[in-house]
């Protein structure tokens, strides 16, 4: 009988100990999250702003990241982030975070900069799973430099294999097309907004 009681007491103590460990661990994790949340958010903001500056420069007097808004794509199925760059209260250029699901390795995310007339300034790949040494070359200046000054969704804004003026990355036509697809998605959303068709744009 005493052995059974001892086992019962031991089980209760073990349960209490495990409960205490769980509670303390949860409190520590919660505290760690709270004290690291702000620095992580600030680091993410800096990274976003750095990407924005990479595609539109720094000739603005607002914070495009803080002024970002969500706008629907041309067909309204998704929303993209638009970052307006203002000078003396007027928008002079803007960046948009966009994507394509047509990459060789799947989804490609990038940020593209446009001037106020919709001409491409630059773009930067944010994430992709394209083949190293082949599709990954879509992030290199040799390929990217071709886009400057182009207006998306025109007959020439295609890879040469499709009758356009963009030289695709050798042996990575699919990746090259995906970049064009992503930029076209961004431009289509911008044109829709510019025509006043986006009634659901949101400040973020």
Phi, psi and omega in degrees: 000318180296321180297319179297320180293320179297319179296319180296316179296320180296320179295319179296316179297319180296318180296316179296320180296315180295321178297317180297316179299317180297315180296314180297317180298317179297319179295318179296315179297317179297317180295315179300318179299316182295319183281340179260348184301311183294312178300323179294316179297319179295321178295320178295320178298317179296320179295318178297315182295323177297320178294320178298314180298328180294334184252344178230000180081203184230017183276069178205161182243012173248184173250099183305326181294317180291333182267010185298153177222159177259129179232142180292150174287176184308318182264001175073014183276332179227172174236141179247154177271127177246131181244104182278134176256122184245147173228120183055037176087351182253139178288124180252335177197174179202157176242151177224135174272126185220182184201168170218141175264010186259013178292158179299324180261010180111220186289136174241132177244137179212167174239132184236141179255140178232150167278179187295339178272001177089009177278142183289133176263314183185168172215161179220132178286130177264319178202142176196161177238032181288157185300125178302134178085348178236269181300333180296345181289354176294347179265359182271150184298329180303321178276315185297324185298338179293337187279338185300127178090349179287147168259122182295165177063028173254166184296333181272349182275066179213164173289156183301329178296338179256012178091012180258195185249005179265120177284112180293158176296132181305128180065019179215049180298323181298315179297320180297317178296326181295322177298314179298319178299316181295318180291321176299323179297317179295314182295322178298320178293320179296315181296321178297318178295317183295331178275359179080018182273343180273098180271351187247019178296143186231137168290139184249000000 
